[in-house]
mmCIF file of C-alpha atoms in Angstrom:
data_model
loop_
_atom_site.group_PDB
_atom_site.id
_atom_site.type_symbol
_atom_site.label_atom_id
_atom_site.label_comp_id
_atom_site.label_asym_id
_atom_site.label_seq_id
_atom_site.Cartn_x
_atom_site.Cartn_y
_atom_site.Cartn_z
ATOM 1 C CA MET A 1 -14.490 -21.904 62.841
ATOM 2 C CA ARG A 2 -18.091 -21.828 64.089
ATOM 3 C CA HIS A 3 -17.563 -18.235 65.261
ATOM 4 C CA ALA A 4 -16.235 -17.273 61.805
ATOM 5 C CA LEU A 5 -19.195 -18.874 60.063
ATOM 6 C CA GLY A 6 -21.507 -17.051 62.420
ATOM 7 C CA LEU A 7 -19.941 -13.729 61.458
ATOM 8 C CA LEU A 8 -20.205 -14.546 57.762
ATOM 9 C CA ALA A 9 -23.877 -15.261 58.207
ATOM 10 C CA LEU A 10 -24.342 -11.647 59.288
ATOM 11 C CA LEU A 11 -22.824 -10.199 56.096
ATOM 12 C CA PRO A 12 -25.723 -10.460 53.580
ATOM 13 C CA PRO A 13 -28.006 -8.049 55.496
ATOM 14 C CA LEU A 14 -25.154 -5.536 55.638
ATOM 15 C CA LEU A 15 -24.868 -5.618 51.859
ATOM 16 C CA THR A 16 -28.467 -4.569 51.251
ATOM 17 C CA ALA A 17 -29.096 -1.036 50.014
ATOM 18 C CA LEU A 18 -29.230 1.458 52.858
ATOM 19 C CA PRO A 19 -31.198 4.694 52.570
ATOM 20 C CA ALA A 20 -29.043 7.663 51.606
ATOM 21 C CA ALA A 21 -29.220 10.789 53.718
ATOM 22 C CA ALA A 22 -30.268 13.752 51.606
ATOM 23 C CA GLY A 23 -27.244 15.978 51.026
ATOM 24 C CA PRO A 24 -27.444 19.774 51.004
ATOM 25 C CA THR A 25 -27.820 20.041 47.229
ATOM 26 C CA LEU A 26 -30.779 17.647 47.071
ATOM 27 C CA GLU A 27 -32.336 19.394 50.065
ATOM 28 C CA GLY A 28 -31.990 22.707 48.238
ATOM 29 C CA VAL A 29 -33.449 21.265 45.041
ATOM 30 C CA ARG A 30 -36.468 19.935 46.932
ATOM 31 C CA ALA A 31 -36.966 23.152 48.877
ATOM 32 C CA ARG A 32 -37.064 25.314 45.754
ATOM 33 C CA GLY A 33 -38.788 22.662 43.619
ATOM 34 C CA GLN A 34 -36.236 23.141 40.863
ATOM 35 C CA VAL A 35 -32.907 21.827 39.585
ATOM 36 C CA VAL A 36 -30.695 24.758 38.574
ATOM 37 C CA CYS A 37 -28.525 23.633 35.682
ATOM 38 C CA GLY A 38 -25.628 25.538 34.155
ATOM 39 C CA VAL A 39 -25.553 25.168 30.369
ATOM 40 C CA ASN A 40 -23.865 26.750 27.369
ATOM 41 C CA THR A 41 -25.071 30.060 26.013
ATOM 42 C CA GLY A 42 -25.744 28.246 22.768
ATOM 43 C CA VAL A 43 -24.154 25.244 21.068
ATOM 44 C CA ALA A 44 -26.578 23.453 18.765
ATOM 45 C CA GLY A 45 -27.020 19.803 19.665
ATOM 46 C CA PHE A 46 -25.811 20.292 23.251
ATOM 47 C CA SER A 47 -27.628 23.238 24.798
ATOM 48 C CA ALA A 48 -29.150 26.048 22.788
ATOM 49 C CA PRO A 49 -32.486 27.880 23.060
ATOM 50 C CA ASP A 50 -35.021 27.218 20.316
ATOM 51 C CA SER A 51 -37.317 29.847 18.803
ATOM 52 C CA GLN A 52 -39.469 29.751 21.949
ATOM 53 C CA GLY A 53 -36.456 30.116 24.232
ATOM 54 C CA ASN A 54 -36.557 26.493 25.408
ATOM 55 C CA TYR A 55 -33.149 24.875 25.732
ATOM 56 C CA GLN A 56 -32.618 21.810 23.551
ATOM 57 C CA GLY A 57 -29.742 19.368 23.076
ATOM 58 C CA LEU A 58 -27.874 16.534 24.748
ATOM 59 C CA ASP A 59 -26.851 18.518 27.845
ATOM 60 C CA ALA A 60 -30.205 20.266 28.212
ATOM 61 C CA GLU A 61 -31.975 16.910 28.067
ATOM 62 C CA PHE A 62 -29.656 15.564 30.738
ATOM 63 C CA CYS A 63 -30.639 18.460 33.014
ATOM 64 C CA ARG A 64 -34.269 17.472 32.477
ATOM 65 C CA ALA A 65 -33.384 13.865 33.283
ATOM 66 C CA VAL A 66 -31.942 14.927 36.663
ATOM 67 C CA ALA A 67 -35.138 16.887 37.334
ATOM 68 C CA ALA A 68 -37.202 13.809 36.474
ATOM 69 C CA ALA A 69 -35.083 11.654 38.801
ATOM 70 C CA THR A 70 -35.187 14.026 41.753
ATOM 71 C CA LEU A 71 -38.523 15.837 41.404
ATOM 72 C CA GLY A 72 -40.446 13.568 39.044
ATOM 73 C CA ASP A 73 -40.965 16.303 36.458
ATOM 74 C CA THR A 74 -38.719 17.449 33.585
ATOM 75 C CA ALA A 75 -40.305 20.900 33.707
ATOM 76 C CA LYS A 76 -38.797 21.536 37.139
ATOM 77 C CA VAL A 77 -35.439 22.707 35.852
ATOM 78 C CA ARG A 78 -34.079 26.226 35.442
ATOM 79 C CA PHE A 79 -31.387 26.720 32.822
ATOM 80 C CA VAL A 80 -28.611 29.196 33.568
ATOM 81 C CA PRO A 81 -26.514 30.068 30.498
ATOM 82 C CA THR A 82 -22.808 30.302 31.360
ATOM 83 C CA THR A 83 -19.760 31.478 29.450
ATOM 84 C CA TYR A 84 -16.201 30.146 29.478
ATOM 85 C CA GLN A 85 -15.399 32.785 32.089
ATOM 86 C CA THR A 86 -18.420 32.200 34.377
ATOM 87 C CA ARG A 87 -19.101 28.439 34.132
ATOM 88 C CA PHE A 88 -16.781 27.293 36.931
ATOM 89 C CA VAL A 89 -17.420 30.305 39.175
ATOM 90 C CA ALA A 90 -21.161 29.615 39.025
ATOM 91 C CA LEU A 91 -20.654 26.003 40.127
ATOM 92 C CA GLN A 92 -18.115 26.828 42.832
ATOM 93 C CA GLY A 93 -20.315 29.607 44.204
ATOM 94 C CA GLY A 94 -23.459 27.489 44.416
ATOM 95 C CA GLU A 95 -25.384 29.475 41.804
ATOM 96 C CA ILE A 96 -26.101 26.217 39.980
ATOM 97 C CA ASP A 97 -26.612 22.630 41.165
ATOM 98 C CA LEU A 98 -24.704 21.047 38.302
ATOM 99 C CA LEU A 99 -22.814 22.070 35.197
ATOM 100 C CA ALA A 100 -23.912 20.281 32.019
ATOM 101 C CA ARG A 101 -22.133 22.336 29.408
ATOM 102 C CA ASN A 102 -20.024 20.069 27.152
ATOM 103 C CA VAL A 103 -17.146 20.555 29.615
ATOM 104 C CA THR A 104 -13.957 18.486 29.357
ATOM 105 C CA GLN A 105 -13.150 16.446 32.443
ATOM 106 C CA THR A 106 -9.531 16.857 33.555
ATOM 107 C CA LEU A 107 -7.353 16.233 36.620
ATOM 108 C CA THR A 108 -7.024 19.910 37.555
ATOM 109 C CA ARG A 109 -10.751 20.517 37.288
ATOM 110 C CA ASP A 110 -11.310 17.554 39.569
ATOM 111 C CA THR A 111 -8.684 18.636 42.103
ATOM 112 C CA ALA A 112 -7.662 22.309 41.991
ATOM 113 C CA LEU A 113 -11.121 23.566 41.048
ATOM 114 C CA GLY A 114 -12.903 21.246 43.461
ATOM 115 C CA PHE A 115 -15.353 19.475 41.158
ATOM 116 C CA ASN A 116 -16.583 15.908 40.979
ATOM 117 C CA MET A 117 -16.971 14.340 37.549
ATOM 118 C CA ALA A 118 -20.300 12.580 37.176
ATOM 119 C CA GLY A 119 -19.659 10.452 34.098
ATOM 120 C CA VAL A 120 -18.986 11.073 30.404
ATOM 121 C CA ASN A 121 -21.983 11.802 28.205
ATOM 122 C CA PHE A 122 -19.976 12.556 25.042
ATOM 123 C CA TYR A 123 -16.529 11.382 23.950
ATOM 124 C CA ASP A 124 -15.009 14.046 21.752
ATOM 125 C CA GLY A 125 -11.697 15.357 20.423
ATOM 126 C CA GLN A 126 -10.434 18.767 19.390
ATOM 127 C CA GLY A 127 -10.409 19.592 15.697
ATOM 128 C CA PHE A 128 -9.974 22.477 13.238
ATOM 129 C CA MET A 129 -12.449 24.120 10.876
ATOM 130 C CA VAL A 130 -11.072 25.772 7.754
ATOM 131 C CA HIS A 131 -12.336 27.359 4.569
ATOM 132 C CA LYS A 132 -12.422 24.802 1.747
ATOM 133 C CA SER A 133 -10.919 27.416 -0.543
ATOM 134 C CA ALA A 134 -7.694 27.251 1.519
ATOM 135 C CA GLY A 135 -7.040 23.799 0.067
ATOM 136 C CA LEU A 136 -5.866 22.292 3.376
ATOM 137 C CA THR A 137 -6.166 18.558 4.004
ATOM 138 C CA ALA A 138 -4.256 18.098 7.279
ATOM 139 C CA ALA A 139 -3.864 20.051 10.513
ATOM 140 C CA LYS A 140 -0.060 20.203 10.272
ATOM 141 C CA GLN A 141 -0.523 22.369 7.159
ATOM 142 C CA LEU A 142 -1.646 25.170 9.501
ATOM 143 C CA ASP A 143 1.988 26.242 9.930
ATOM 144 C CA GLY A 144 1.978 30.048 10.008
ATOM 145 C CA ALA A 145 -1.812 30.258 10.339
ATOM 146 C CA THR A 146 -3.922 32.329 12.702
ATOM 147 C CA VAL A 147 -6.383 30.204 14.666
ATOM 148 C CA CYS A 148 -9.390 31.442 16.634
ATOM 149 C CA VAL A 149 -9.726 29.858 20.077
ATOM 150 C CA LEU A 150 -11.602 30.494 23.317
ATOM 151 C CA PRO A 151 -9.797 31.601 26.495
ATOM 152 C CA GLY A 152 -9.483 29.442 29.606
ATOM 153 C CA SER A 153 -10.394 26.318 27.687
ATOM 154 C CA THR A 154 -8.604 23.037 27.149
ATOM 155 C CA SER A 155 -8.680 23.995 23.461
ATOM 156 C CA GLU A 156 -6.298 26.904 24.077
ATOM 157 C CA LEU A 157 -3.840 24.666 25.926
ATOM 158 C CA ASN A 158 -4.138 21.850 23.372
ATOM 159 C CA LEU A 159 -3.463 24.265 20.519
ATOM 160 C CA GLY A 160 -0.120 25.222 22.052
ATOM 161 C CA ASP A 161 0.755 21.578 22.716
ATOM 162 C CA PHE A 162 -0.096 20.651 19.124
ATOM 163 C CA ALA A 163 2.077 23.404 17.634
ATOM 164 C CA ARG A 164 5.046 22.394 19.785
ATOM 165 C CA ARG A 165 4.584 18.703 19.038
ATOM 166 C CA GLU A 166 4.398 19.255 15.281
ATOM 167 C CA LYS A 167 7.139 21.947 15.344
ATOM 168 C CA ILE A 168 4.952 24.456 13.552
ATOM 169 C CA THR A 169 4.047 28.086 14.261
ATOM 170 C CA ILE A 170 0.431 28.940 15.009
ATOM 171 C CA GLN A 171 -0.773 32.401 16.055
ATOM 172 C CA PRO A 172 -3.741 32.067 18.452
ATOM 173 C CA VAL A 173 -6.493 34.673 18.199
ATOM 174 C CA VAL A 174 -8.126 34.460 21.626
ATOM 175 C CA LEU A 175 -11.770 35.548 21.707
ATOM 176 C CA SER A 176 -14.165 35.643 24.621
ATOM 177 C CA SER A 177 -17.217 33.871 23.181
ATOM 178 C CA MET A 178 -18.293 31.383 20.538
ATOM 179 C CA ASP A 179 -20.147 34.143 18.683
ATOM 180 C CA GLU A 180 -17.003 36.291 18.551
ATOM 181 C CA MET A 181 -14.958 33.322 17.398
ATOM 182 C CA THR A 182 -17.270 32.427 14.521
ATOM 183 C CA GLY A 183 -17.562 36.085 13.534
ATOM 184 C CA ALA A 184 -13.794 36.503 13.433
ATOM 185 C CA TYR A 185 -13.384 33.311 11.427
ATOM 186 C CA GLN A 186 -16.013 34.333 8.854
ATOM 187 C CA SER A 187 -14.541 37.806 8.501
ATOM 188 C CA GLY A 188 -11.088 36.387 7.756
ATOM 189 C CA ARG A 189 -9.461 37.564 10.973
ATOM 190 C CA CYS A 190 -8.274 33.993 11.505
ATOM 191 C CA ASP A 191 -7.526 31.221 9.023
ATOM 192 C CA ALA A 192 -9.111 28.482 11.148
ATOM 193 C CA MET A 193 -10.975 27.987 14.370
ATOM 194 C CA THR A 194 -10.508 25.223 16.874
ATOM 195 C CA THR A 195 -12.630 23.628 19.589
ATOM 196 C CA ASP A 196 -14.224 20.229 20.142
ATOM 197 C CA ALA A 197 -15.096 18.616 16.816
ATOM 198 C CA SER A 198 -18.740 18.210 17.840
ATOM 199 C CA GLN A 199 -19.013 21.952 18.473
ATOM 200 C CA LEU A 200 -17.399 22.680 15.117
ATOM 201 C CA ALA A 201 -19.983 20.440 13.438
ATOM 202 C CA ALA A 202 -22.755 22.318 15.241
ATOM 203 C CA LEU A 203 -21.330 25.727 14.378
ATOM 204 C CA ARG A 204 -20.878 24.756 10.747
ATOM 205 C CA VAL A 205 -24.612 24.180 10.260
ATOM 206 C CA SER A 206 -25.997 26.713 12.743
ATOM 207 C CA ALA A 207 -23.698 29.745 12.688
ATOM 208 C CA LEU A 208 -21.894 29.954 9.337
ATOM 209 C CA ARG A 209 -23.470 31.659 6.340
ATOM 210 C CA ASP A 210 -22.567 28.939 3.833
ATOM 211 C CA PRO A 211 -21.825 25.604 5.562
ATOM 212 C CA ALA A 212 -20.750 23.974 2.299
ATOM 213 C CA GLU A 213 -17.781 26.357 2.087
ATOM 214 C CA HIS A 214 -16.210 25.016 5.271
ATOM 215 C CA MET A 215 -14.731 21.705 6.348
ATOM 216 C CA ILE A 216 -13.449 20.062 9.513
ATOM 217 C CA LEU A 217 -9.951 18.650 9.097
ATOM 218 C CA PRO A 218 -9.723 14.906 9.851
ATOM 219 C CA GLU A 219 -7.261 14.968 12.781
ATOM 220 C CA ARG A 220 -8.275 15.042 16.436
ATOM 221 C CA ILE A 221 -5.466 16.542 18.495
ATOM 222 C CA SER A 222 -6.771 15.693 21.972
ATOM 223 C CA LYS A 223 -9.091 13.569 24.059
ATOM 224 C CA GLU A 224 -12.121 15.528 25.233
ATOM 225 C CA PRO A 225 -14.354 13.472 27.552
ATOM 226 C CA LEU A 226 -17.341 15.732 28.132
ATOM 227 C CA GLY A 227 -19.804 15.346 30.955
ATOM 228 C CA PRO A 228 -21.659 16.846 33.910
ATOM 229 C CA MET A 229 -19.815 18.210 36.929
ATOM 230 C CA VAL A 230 -20.869 18.914 40.514
ATOM 231 C CA ARG A 231 -19.110 20.425 43.521
ATOM 232 C CA HIS A 232 -16.898 18.474 45.894
ATOM 233 C CA GLY A 233 -18.368 17.849 49.310
ATOM 234 C CA ASP A 234 -21.802 16.449 48.466
ATOM 235 C CA GLU A 235 -21.335 12.810 47.521
ATOM 236 C CA GLU A 236 -25.081 12.078 47.655
ATOM 237 C CA TRP A 237 -25.718 14.617 44.891
ATOM 238 C CA ARG A 238 -22.800 13.356 42.820
ATOM 239 C CA ASP A 239 -24.258 9.844 43.086
ATOM 240 C CA ILE A 240 -27.668 11.020 41.876
ATOM 241 C CA VAL A 241 -26.249 12.863 38.857
ATOM 242 C CA ALA A 242 -23.864 10.033 37.925
ATOM 243 C CA TRP A 243 -26.446 7.267 38.258
ATOM 244 C CA THR A 244 -28.987 9.231 36.231
ATOM 245 C CA LEU A 245 -26.536 9.072 33.321
ATOM 246 C CA MET A 246 -25.796 5.388 33.998
ATOM 247 C CA ALA A 247 -29.516 4.583 33.997
ATOM 248 C CA MET A 248 -29.974 6.231 30.590
ATOM 249 C CA ILE A 249 -27.087 4.233 29.103
ATOM 250 C CA GLU A 250 -28.222 0.992 30.759
ATOM 251 C CA ALA A 251 -31.759 1.508 29.483
ATOM 252 C CA GLU A 252 -30.519 1.716 25.901
ATOM 253 C CA GLU A 253 -28.538 -1.479 26.325
ATOM 254 C CA LEU A 254 -31.597 -3.248 27.775
ATOM 255 C CA GLY A 255 -33.872 -1.977 25.000
ATOM 256 C CA ILE A 256 -35.975 0.222 27.292
ATOM 257 C CA THR A 257 -37.349 3.270 25.447
ATOM 258 C CA ARG A 258 -39.834 6.057 26.046
ATOM 259 C CA GLN A 259 -42.337 4.102 23.968
ATOM 260 C CA ASN A 260 -42.088 0.750 25.744
ATOM 261 C CA VAL A 261 -41.053 1.705 29.281
ATOM 262 C CA GLU A 262 -44.521 1.117 30.732
ATOM 263 C CA ALA A 263 -44.738 -2.365 29.217
ATOM 264 C CA MET A 264 -41.176 -3.189 30.229
ATOM 265 C CA ARG A 265 -42.127 -2.971 33.898
ATOM 266 C CA ALA A 266 -43.665 -6.424 33.422
ATOM 267 C CA SER A 267 -40.375 -7.873 32.141
ATOM 268 C CA PRO A 268 -39.034 -10.879 34.070
ATOM 269 C CA ASP A 269 -35.448 -9.691 33.408
ATOM 270 C CA PRO A 270 -33.962 -8.804 36.814
ATOM 271 C CA ASN A 271 -31.782 -6.111 35.210
ATOM 272 C CA VAL A 272 -34.872 -4.388 33.810
ATOM 273 C CA GLN A 273 -36.671 -4.765 37.138
ATOM 274 C CA ARG A 274 -33.830 -3.036 38.966
ATOM 275 C CA VAL A 275 -33.599 -0.155 36.498
ATOM 276 C CA LEU A 276 -37.337 0.501 36.512
ATOM 277 C CA GLY A 277 -37.780 0.204 40.271
ATOM 278 C CA VAL A 278 -39.822 -3.003 40.183
ATOM 279 C CA ALA A 279 -37.138 -4.569 42.374
ATOM 280 C CA PRO A 280 -37.037 -2.177 45.369
ATOM 281 C CA GLY A 281 -34.083 -0.702 47.193
ATOM 282 C CA PHE A 282 -32.145 1.153 44.529
ATOM 283 C CA GLY A 283 -34.124 4.355 44.820
ATOM 284 C CA LYS A 284 -33.771 4.260 48.584
ATOM 285 C CA ALA A 285 -30.004 3.865 48.190
ATOM 286 C CA LEU A 286 -29.939 7.257 46.397
ATOM 287 C CA GLY A 287 -32.496 8.935 48.642
ATOM 288 C CA LEU A 288 -34.973 8.982 45.734
ATOM 289 C CA PRO A 289 -38.334 7.355 44.959
ATOM 290 C CA GLU A 290 -38.026 3.793 43.682
ATOM 291 C CA ASP A 291 -39.294 4.815 40.236
ATOM 292 C CA TRP A 292 -36.634 7.524 39.717
ATOM 293 C CA ALA A 293 -35.068 5.869 36.653
ATOM 294 C CA PHE A 294 -38.489 4.913 35.273
ATOM 295 C CA GLN A 295 -39.403 8.608 35.321
ATOM 296 C CA VAL A 296 -36.150 9.515 33.549
ATOM 297 C CA ILE A 297 -36.803 7.062 30.698
ATOM 298 C CA ARG A 298 -40.537 7.783 30.492
ATOM 299 C CA GLN A 299 -40.072 11.540 30.305
ATOM 300 C CA VAL A 300 -36.692 11.936 28.571
ATOM 301 C CA GLY A 301 -35.679 8.601 27.026
ATOM 302 C CA ASN A 302 -32.592 6.433 27.008
ATOM 303 C CA TYR A 303 -29.169 7.753 26.031
ATOM 304 C CA GLY A 304 -29.451 6.651 22.398
ATOM 305 C CA GLU A 305 -32.827 8.335 21.940
ATOM 306 C CA VAL A 306 -31.508 11.621 23.313
ATOM 307 C CA PHE A 307 -28.343 11.403 21.188
ATOM 308 C CA GLU A 308 -30.265 10.738 17.980
ATOM 309 C CA ARG A 309 -32.721 13.600 18.322
ATOM 310 C CA SER A 310 -30.022 16.032 19.508
ATOM 311 C CA LEU A 311 -26.967 15.139 17.420
ATOM 312 C CA GLY A 312 -27.688 12.050 15.310
ATOM 313 C CA LYS A 313 -27.785 11.404 11.591
ATOM 314 C CA ASP A 314 -31.353 12.670 11.198
ATOM 315 C CA SER A 315 -30.773 15.811 13.284
ATOM 316 C CA PRO A 316 -29.464 19.068 11.790
ATOM 317 C CA ILE A 317 -25.997 18.236 13.235
ATOM 318 C CA GLY A 318 -25.861 14.822 11.536
ATOM 319 C CA LEU A 319 -23.234 13.058 13.668
ATOM 320 C CA GLU A 320 -22.571 9.327 13.626
ATOM 321 C CA ARG A 321 -22.631 7.622 17.023
ATOM 322 C CA GLY A 322 -18.954 6.599 16.713
ATOM 323 C CA LEU A 323 -17.268 6.478 20.114
ATOM 324 C CA ASN A 324 -20.586 7.422 21.684
ATOM 325 C CA ASP A 325 -22.248 4.185 20.669
ATOM 326 C CA LEU A 326 -22.777 1.381 23.168
ATOM 327 C CA TRP A 327 -19.788 -0.808 24.022
ATOM 328 C CA THR A 328 -21.686 -3.752 22.517
ATOM 329 C CA ARG A 329 -21.559 -1.979 19.137
ATOM 330 C CA GLY A 330 -17.939 -0.828 19.243
ATOM 331 C CA GLY A 331 -18.394 2.419 21.160
ATOM 332 C CA LEU A 332 -17.343 3.516 24.649
ATOM 333 C CA MET A 333 -20.735 3.930 26.322
ATOM 334 C CA TYR A 334 -20.747 1.406 29.147
ATOM 335 C CA ALA A 335 -22.989 1.719 32.194
ATOM 336 C CA LEU A 336 -21.849 0.605 35.616
ATOM 337 C CA PRO A 337 -24.158 -2.148 36.941
ATOM 338 C CA LEU A 338 -27.358 -0.905 38.535
ATOM 339 C CA ARG A 339 -27.530 -3.516 41.275
#
């Protein structure tokens, strides 16, 4: 028994945070002084260039957050616009360090394509946009309709599943880009277009000539958990990307914002101390400076702040938080413990 107790006494030191060895992706990021982030070619609210060519939106801000965590500076990020055809090739080939492009996380993308999911930053579902003049009120009324959809996407597969499930006939019109899809829809080449509901909301206000003439049908025909992806084989980098997202969600729950983050470093709350690096060890565990999450919140903000300015009720997109609210308010956003 004494021998067993002696062994148990050795366990607490083993449970302390050990320094992480820098993986090849982090080494590359540090060597070039830049995080290379694959984003969309342009979906308002997620990643789209503004009038000065600067990418804005939920995914673009997350890329900046990773730059703040790893290099201490949100400006040290290079955005690489990717299409549906090039997004996965760019990540597999090492052209980008991470893909933050409102991409659905699925089993085959995790396994066959060789990617690691690094958390969900937007819970979505696939929907349909139609002309109000068509008088449709439900997706099953699309029997016999032509529907614009993008190739190689979960939307294309879900559209076929939906038609079979509802025993209706839908003619897909497969187009290579979002611009082509919206153009075909506006010209009447297809009766509806389908993709994630959040993208439809963005397209409605940013790409259609008269937003008031279009509506998104109420049904969601799929689950679309969107989030950043990295390559298999570099667990240290996956940890950094995943915990950057967790820190942003945790900060919102703890009430840490861009405005009060400096003052919050004096908080006696041990949870706040761990997030902001006052309690040491958690930066070392990721191979980062102890203030990595402090820099993320100071320079980018917590998850709720980024959501509101990118997609929220007062933004041009005007989305409710819904499923993307904190778990304490009925949503699904729940950070793993930073401890």
